[in-house]
XYZ file of C-alpha atoms in Angstrom:
351
model
C 0.000 0.000 0.000
C 1.152 3.527 -0.710
C 1.880 5.685 2.324
C 1.760 9.485 2.280
C 4.042 10.961 4.943
C 3.137 14.574 5.719
C 5.959 16.766 7.064
C 5.214 20.349 8.170
C 8.423 22.367 7.909
C 9.207 25.537 9.842
C 12.550 26.656 11.323
C 13.880 23.107 11.218
C 17.098 23.412 9.179
C 19.228 21.924 11.999
C 17.468 18.543 11.909
C 15.533 18.473 8.618
C 18.213 16.504 6.764
C 18.186 13.736 9.376
C 14.394 13.620 9.231
C 14.348 13.258 5.452
C 17.135 10.671 5.548
C 15.029 8.551 7.911
C 12.072 8.771 5.521
C 13.846 7.973 2.272
C 15.662 5.144 4.085
C 12.444 3.311 5.024
C 12.399 -0.380 4.160
C 8.895 0.112 2.693
C 9.567 1.941 -0.565
C 6.053 2.824 -1.779
C 6.039 6.289 -0.235
C 4.963 9.811 -1.003
C 6.815 12.301 1.218
C 4.817 15.546 1.260
C 6.860 18.393 2.735
C 4.929 21.598 3.391
C 7.256 24.579 3.764
C 5.191 26.744 6.090
C 6.979 30.000 5.270
C 10.176 28.912 7.008
C 12.614 31.877 7.108
C 15.796 29.772 7.441
C 17.512 27.386 5.031
C 14.739 24.775 4.941
C 13.647 25.684 1.415
C 17.127 24.930 0.035
C 17.325 21.639 1.947
C 13.918 20.582 0.612
C 14.897 21.517 -2.950
C 18.113 19.494 -2.674
C 16.384 16.379 -1.345
C 13.517 16.619 -3.855
C 16.058 16.661 -6.669
C 17.586 13.444 -5.278
C 14.380 11.502 -4.606
C 11.256 11.812 -6.754
C 9.098 10.599 -3.861
C 9.618 13.941 -2.105
C 7.025 16.553 -3.072
C 7.321 20.110 -1.763
C 4.529 22.655 -1.279
C 5.211 26.227 -0.206
C 2.812 28.451 1.704
C 2.884 31.531 3.894
C 3.344 30.774 7.577
C 0.036 29.555 8.997
C 1.104 27.091 11.685
C 1.618 23.353 11.957
C -2.085 22.459 11.686
C -2.540 24.386 8.444
C 0.606 22.777 7.038
C -0.657 19.297 7.906
C -4.023 20.112 6.355
C -2.270 21.186 3.151
C -0.513 17.843 3.151
C -3.760 15.936 3.668
C -5.371 17.838 0.784
C -2.570 16.805 -1.603
C -2.025 13.221 -0.391
C -2.607 10.384 -2.844
C -1.546 7.429 -0.667
C -3.739 4.776 0.916
C -2.378 5.602 4.369
C -1.553 8.966 5.956
C 1.293 9.427 8.428
C 2.574 12.587 10.123
C 6.228 13.316 10.915
C 7.542 16.538 12.417
C 10.561 18.094 10.718
C 12.939 17.514 13.631
C 11.956 13.896 14.362
C 12.654 10.544 12.705
C 11.076 7.152 12.051
C 12.770 3.851 12.796
C 13.757 2.153 9.538
C 10.956 -0.436 9.608
C 8.185 1.962 10.701
C 6.425 2.277 7.351
C 6.764 -1.437 6.662
C 5.106 -2.181 9.994
C 2.344 0.372 9.362
C 1.737 -1.147 5.929
C 1.575 -4.659 7.434
C -1.026 -3.613 10.010
C -3.223 -1.916 7.425
C -2.979 -4.846 5.012
C -3.701 -7.552 7.583
C -6.091 -5.814 10.003
C -7.588 -3.057 7.830
C -8.027 -0.441 10.575
C -9.189 3.110 10.145
C -6.631 4.189 12.752
C -3.323 2.722 13.944
C -1.547 4.255 16.949
C 1.900 3.023 17.964
C 4.581 3.877 20.507
C 7.030 6.738 20.555
C 10.601 6.968 21.876
C 12.143 10.195 23.157
C 15.647 11.219 22.098
C 17.534 11.396 24.385
C 15.463 9.078 26.603
C 16.679 10.681 29.840
C 15.277 14.061 28.769
C 11.720 12.788 29.173
C 10.256 12.657 32.689
C 8.668 9.406 33.842
C 5.218 11.014 33.693
C 5.714 11.640 29.953
C 7.236 8.251 29.172
C 4.132 6.521 30.542
C 1.986 8.275 27.947
C 4.036 7.203 24.939
C 3.332 3.490 24.605
C -0.247 2.160 24.459
C -1.108 -1.429 25.237
C -1.504 -3.880 22.355
C -5.238 -3.695 21.662
C -7.766 -3.821 18.838
C -11.050 -1.931 19.187
C -14.045 -2.630 17.003
C -15.784 0.720 17.155
C -15.212 3.170 19.996
C -14.541 2.674 23.696
C -13.958 5.615 26.089
C -10.636 4.032 27.099
C -9.212 5.074 23.728
C -9.432 8.735 24.703
C -9.187 8.585 28.458
C -7.159 5.556 29.628
C -5.073 3.806 26.977
C -2.133 6.243 26.600
C -3.207 6.581 22.981
C -2.841 10.372 22.797
C -1.505 13.028 22.344
C 1.156 13.339 19.599
C -0.552 12.785 16.239
C 2.819 11.825 14.775
C 2.398 8.349 16.293
C -0.900 7.724 14.540
C -1.475 6.567 10.977
C -4.939 6.794 9.437
C -6.542 5.309 6.354
C -6.935 7.926 3.612
C -10.493 6.873 2.875
C -11.321 7.271 6.593
C -9.846 10.791 6.547
C -12.028 11.654 3.548
C -15.153 10.006 4.934
C -14.908 11.735 8.312
C -13.319 14.938 6.972
C -10.380 14.585 9.342
C -8.442 17.832 9.682
C -6.265 19.556 12.253
C -7.615 22.569 14.136
C -5.870 25.620 12.708
C -4.731 28.574 14.779
C -3.674 26.553 17.823
C 0.008 26.812 18.852
C -0.594 24.120 21.492
C -2.990 21.192 21.963
C -3.932 20.743 18.294
C -3.075 17.048 18.689
C -5.657 16.714 21.456
C -8.394 18.043 19.156
C -7.227 15.661 16.428
C -7.781 12.588 18.601
C -11.202 13.694 19.852
C -12.151 14.059 16.182
C -10.716 10.681 15.144
C -11.160 7.896 17.711
C -14.953 8.222 18.202
C -15.524 7.740 14.467
C -13.073 4.929 13.727
C -14.689 1.591 12.908
C -11.522 -0.292 13.878
C -8.588 1.069 15.872
C -5.357 -0.835 16.426
C -3.006 0.119 19.266
C 0.577 -1.129 19.444
C 3.288 -0.756 22.061
C 5.931 -0.887 19.305
C 8.012 2.307 19.321
C 8.236 3.289 15.679
C 8.727 7.051 16.045
C 11.695 8.933 17.528
C 10.662 12.242 19.117
C 13.549 14.672 19.505
C 13.549 16.494 22.818
C 15.077 19.904 22.160
C 14.933 23.450 23.448
C 13.143 24.687 20.341
C 10.193 22.338 20.790
C 7.034 24.295 21.569
C 5.731 21.418 23.676
C 8.626 21.621 26.097
C 8.941 25.361 26.584
C 9.015 26.250 30.257
C 5.694 27.794 31.203
C 6.230 30.392 33.905
C 4.717 33.746 34.744
C 1.191 35.056 34.352
C 1.391 36.002 30.669
C 2.867 32.645 29.615
C 0.262 30.739 31.621
C -2.575 32.788 30.152
C -1.248 32.109 26.647
C -1.034 28.363 27.341
C -4.509 28.295 28.864
C -5.956 30.223 25.947
C -4.741 27.432 23.651
C -6.056 24.714 25.959
C -9.446 26.375 26.349
C -9.624 26.938 22.592
C -8.892 23.223 22.139
C -11.738 22.301 24.505
C -14.046 24.652 22.587
C -13.017 22.978 19.318
C -13.671 19.493 20.742
C -17.115 20.553 21.959
C -17.857 22.145 18.586
C -16.896 18.977 16.700
C -19.002 16.767 18.966
C -21.915 19.206 18.999
C -21.934 19.334 15.197
C -22.149 15.529 15.194
C -25.047 15.531 17.690
C -22.864 14.072 20.453
C -24.088 16.330 23.271
C -23.963 13.715 26.041
C -21.326 11.458 24.480
C -18.807 10.380 27.166
C -20.108 13.309 29.203
C -18.657 12.362 32.585
C -15.296 11.426 31.096
C -15.130 14.650 29.067
C -15.896 16.756 32.138
C -13.148 15.111 34.167
C -10.658 15.424 31.332
C -11.411 19.137 30.847
C -10.746 19.804 34.532
C -7.581 17.710 34.440
C -6.412 19.578 31.334
C -6.796 23.046 32.866
C -7.151 23.058 36.652
C -3.499 22.940 37.748
C -2.503 25.815 35.459
C -5.551 27.905 36.325
C -4.752 27.448 40.017
C -1.378 29.174 39.536
C -3.046 32.422 38.407
C -4.343 35.379 40.439
C -7.952 34.995 41.575
C -9.378 37.366 38.944
C -7.718 35.386 36.137
C -8.939 32.120 37.641
C -12.514 33.378 37.559
C -12.175 34.477 33.922
C -10.707 31.135 32.780
C -13.286 29.066 34.620
C -16.116 31.258 33.341
C -14.953 30.581 29.783
C -14.687 26.840 30.463
C -18.137 26.581 32.041
C -19.760 28.631 29.285
C -18.327 26.244 26.698
C -19.375 23.083 28.559
C -22.862 24.355 29.415
C -23.433 25.270 25.762
C -22.222 21.866 24.589
C -24.346 19.854 27.020
C -27.373 22.138 26.719
C -27.725 22.289 30.514
C -25.470 22.893 33.548
C -22.452 20.697 33.000
C -22.268 19.525 36.622
C -25.458 17.538 35.980
C -23.271 15.065 34.071
C -20.609 14.580 36.765
C -20.612 11.088 38.298
C -17.888 11.110 40.937
C -17.880 13.184 44.101
C -14.508 14.951 43.661
C -15.592 16.158 40.216
C -18.925 17.361 41.572
C -17.156 19.216 44.393
C -14.781 21.036 42.037
C -17.591 22.029 39.687
C -19.698 23.229 42.616
C -16.782 25.401 43.771
C -16.465 26.888 40.287
C -20.183 27.566 40.012
C -20.427 29.191 43.441
C -17.089 30.997 43.660
C -17.108 34.550 44.959
C -15.318 37.286 43.061
C -11.635 37.734 43.985
C -11.559 34.540 46.083
C -9.637 31.398 44.987
C -12.053 29.295 42.997
C -11.509 25.648 43.998
C -10.873 24.585 47.584
C -7.416 22.983 47.945
C -8.919 19.914 49.649
C -11.305 19.401 46.706
C -8.441 19.725 44.253
C -6.359 17.166 46.164
C -9.231 14.679 46.240
C -9.843 15.212 42.544
C -6.256 14.425 41.529
C -6.025 11.472 43.901
C -9.124 10.121 42.144
C -7.741 10.822 38.675
C -4.125 9.793 39.069
C -3.801 7.766 42.234
C -1.576 8.280 45.269
C 1.693 7.117 43.688
C 1.460 9.429 40.666
C 0.438 12.381 42.835
C 3.388 11.751 45.132
C 5.668 11.469 42.112
C 4.473 14.841 40.844
C 5.203 16.473 44.211
C 8.700 14.971 44.232
C 9.295 16.185 40.669
C 8.201 19.680 41.615
C 10.681 19.590 44.517
C 13.417 18.404 42.145
C 13.927 15.145 44.032
C 13.022 12.924 41.075
C 12.816 13.565 37.341
């Protein structure tokens, strides 16, 4: 089967050659390598031109800078392969990755295949991140909430391959305009609609941990936190919009509520009280609109209900969620060992 590998390119001249070498060196040769130069101001254009002249499988599209999601969408629009894969311009694939992806699609015919990811260097990734990067070996016929909420099958869209006909049928696209969390929106728009999803613990993708990576920028200070939260809240709004448009108002309602709190609560709690109120007001407005009624009506577990009640009844200029409610919530979500690990990481005792 032909595989289209979509590579968004922006300010990646330091590692782009290694990325392209890993793609043209795949043991599965039936490839289309779609490189979208997203207005990169460095030497990426010359590197792409040089590699395209050497290997006819490399196709280059140029556009003004619009962000990684827009670049991936350009690649999807021009893809002609049976399978779509996504590789960032500073990462690599193991040599057999495409062969393994092709084997899974030929033998199991999934709509979606999500595999494992290895960080480079491995010691740069904290234990909390490493746990998220390798799903269990599973096959799902249709959708189960575990795909989104338990199986370590997101984020990082670069470790997911999708059937091209599935992408066309479900109009799969990346949410444009998001500097962070676009991968989260991708998965909420993919897994619920896949007729068959295969998960594999095999680590086929090498994710380069570097200082330039947006994902690993240190988030500190009010302005940086507000910028991060704006992206995360925009992602939640996009997820609710996608599900609302599909008539999925109460779909996985309790799980979605808990995930939205988990995704935002720690960062919101670091802000001054006035900013906390503004962020939570935006979150609740989105969730209430999606569910068509007060969102706390859909909460199942007591710690979630307590946090939502605090948000709904918070007084102006007071901290929004009681610390005891927040502690109970995260003990419920993550368990005692992971909560203790996070405290030790914050203290610098463990990595």
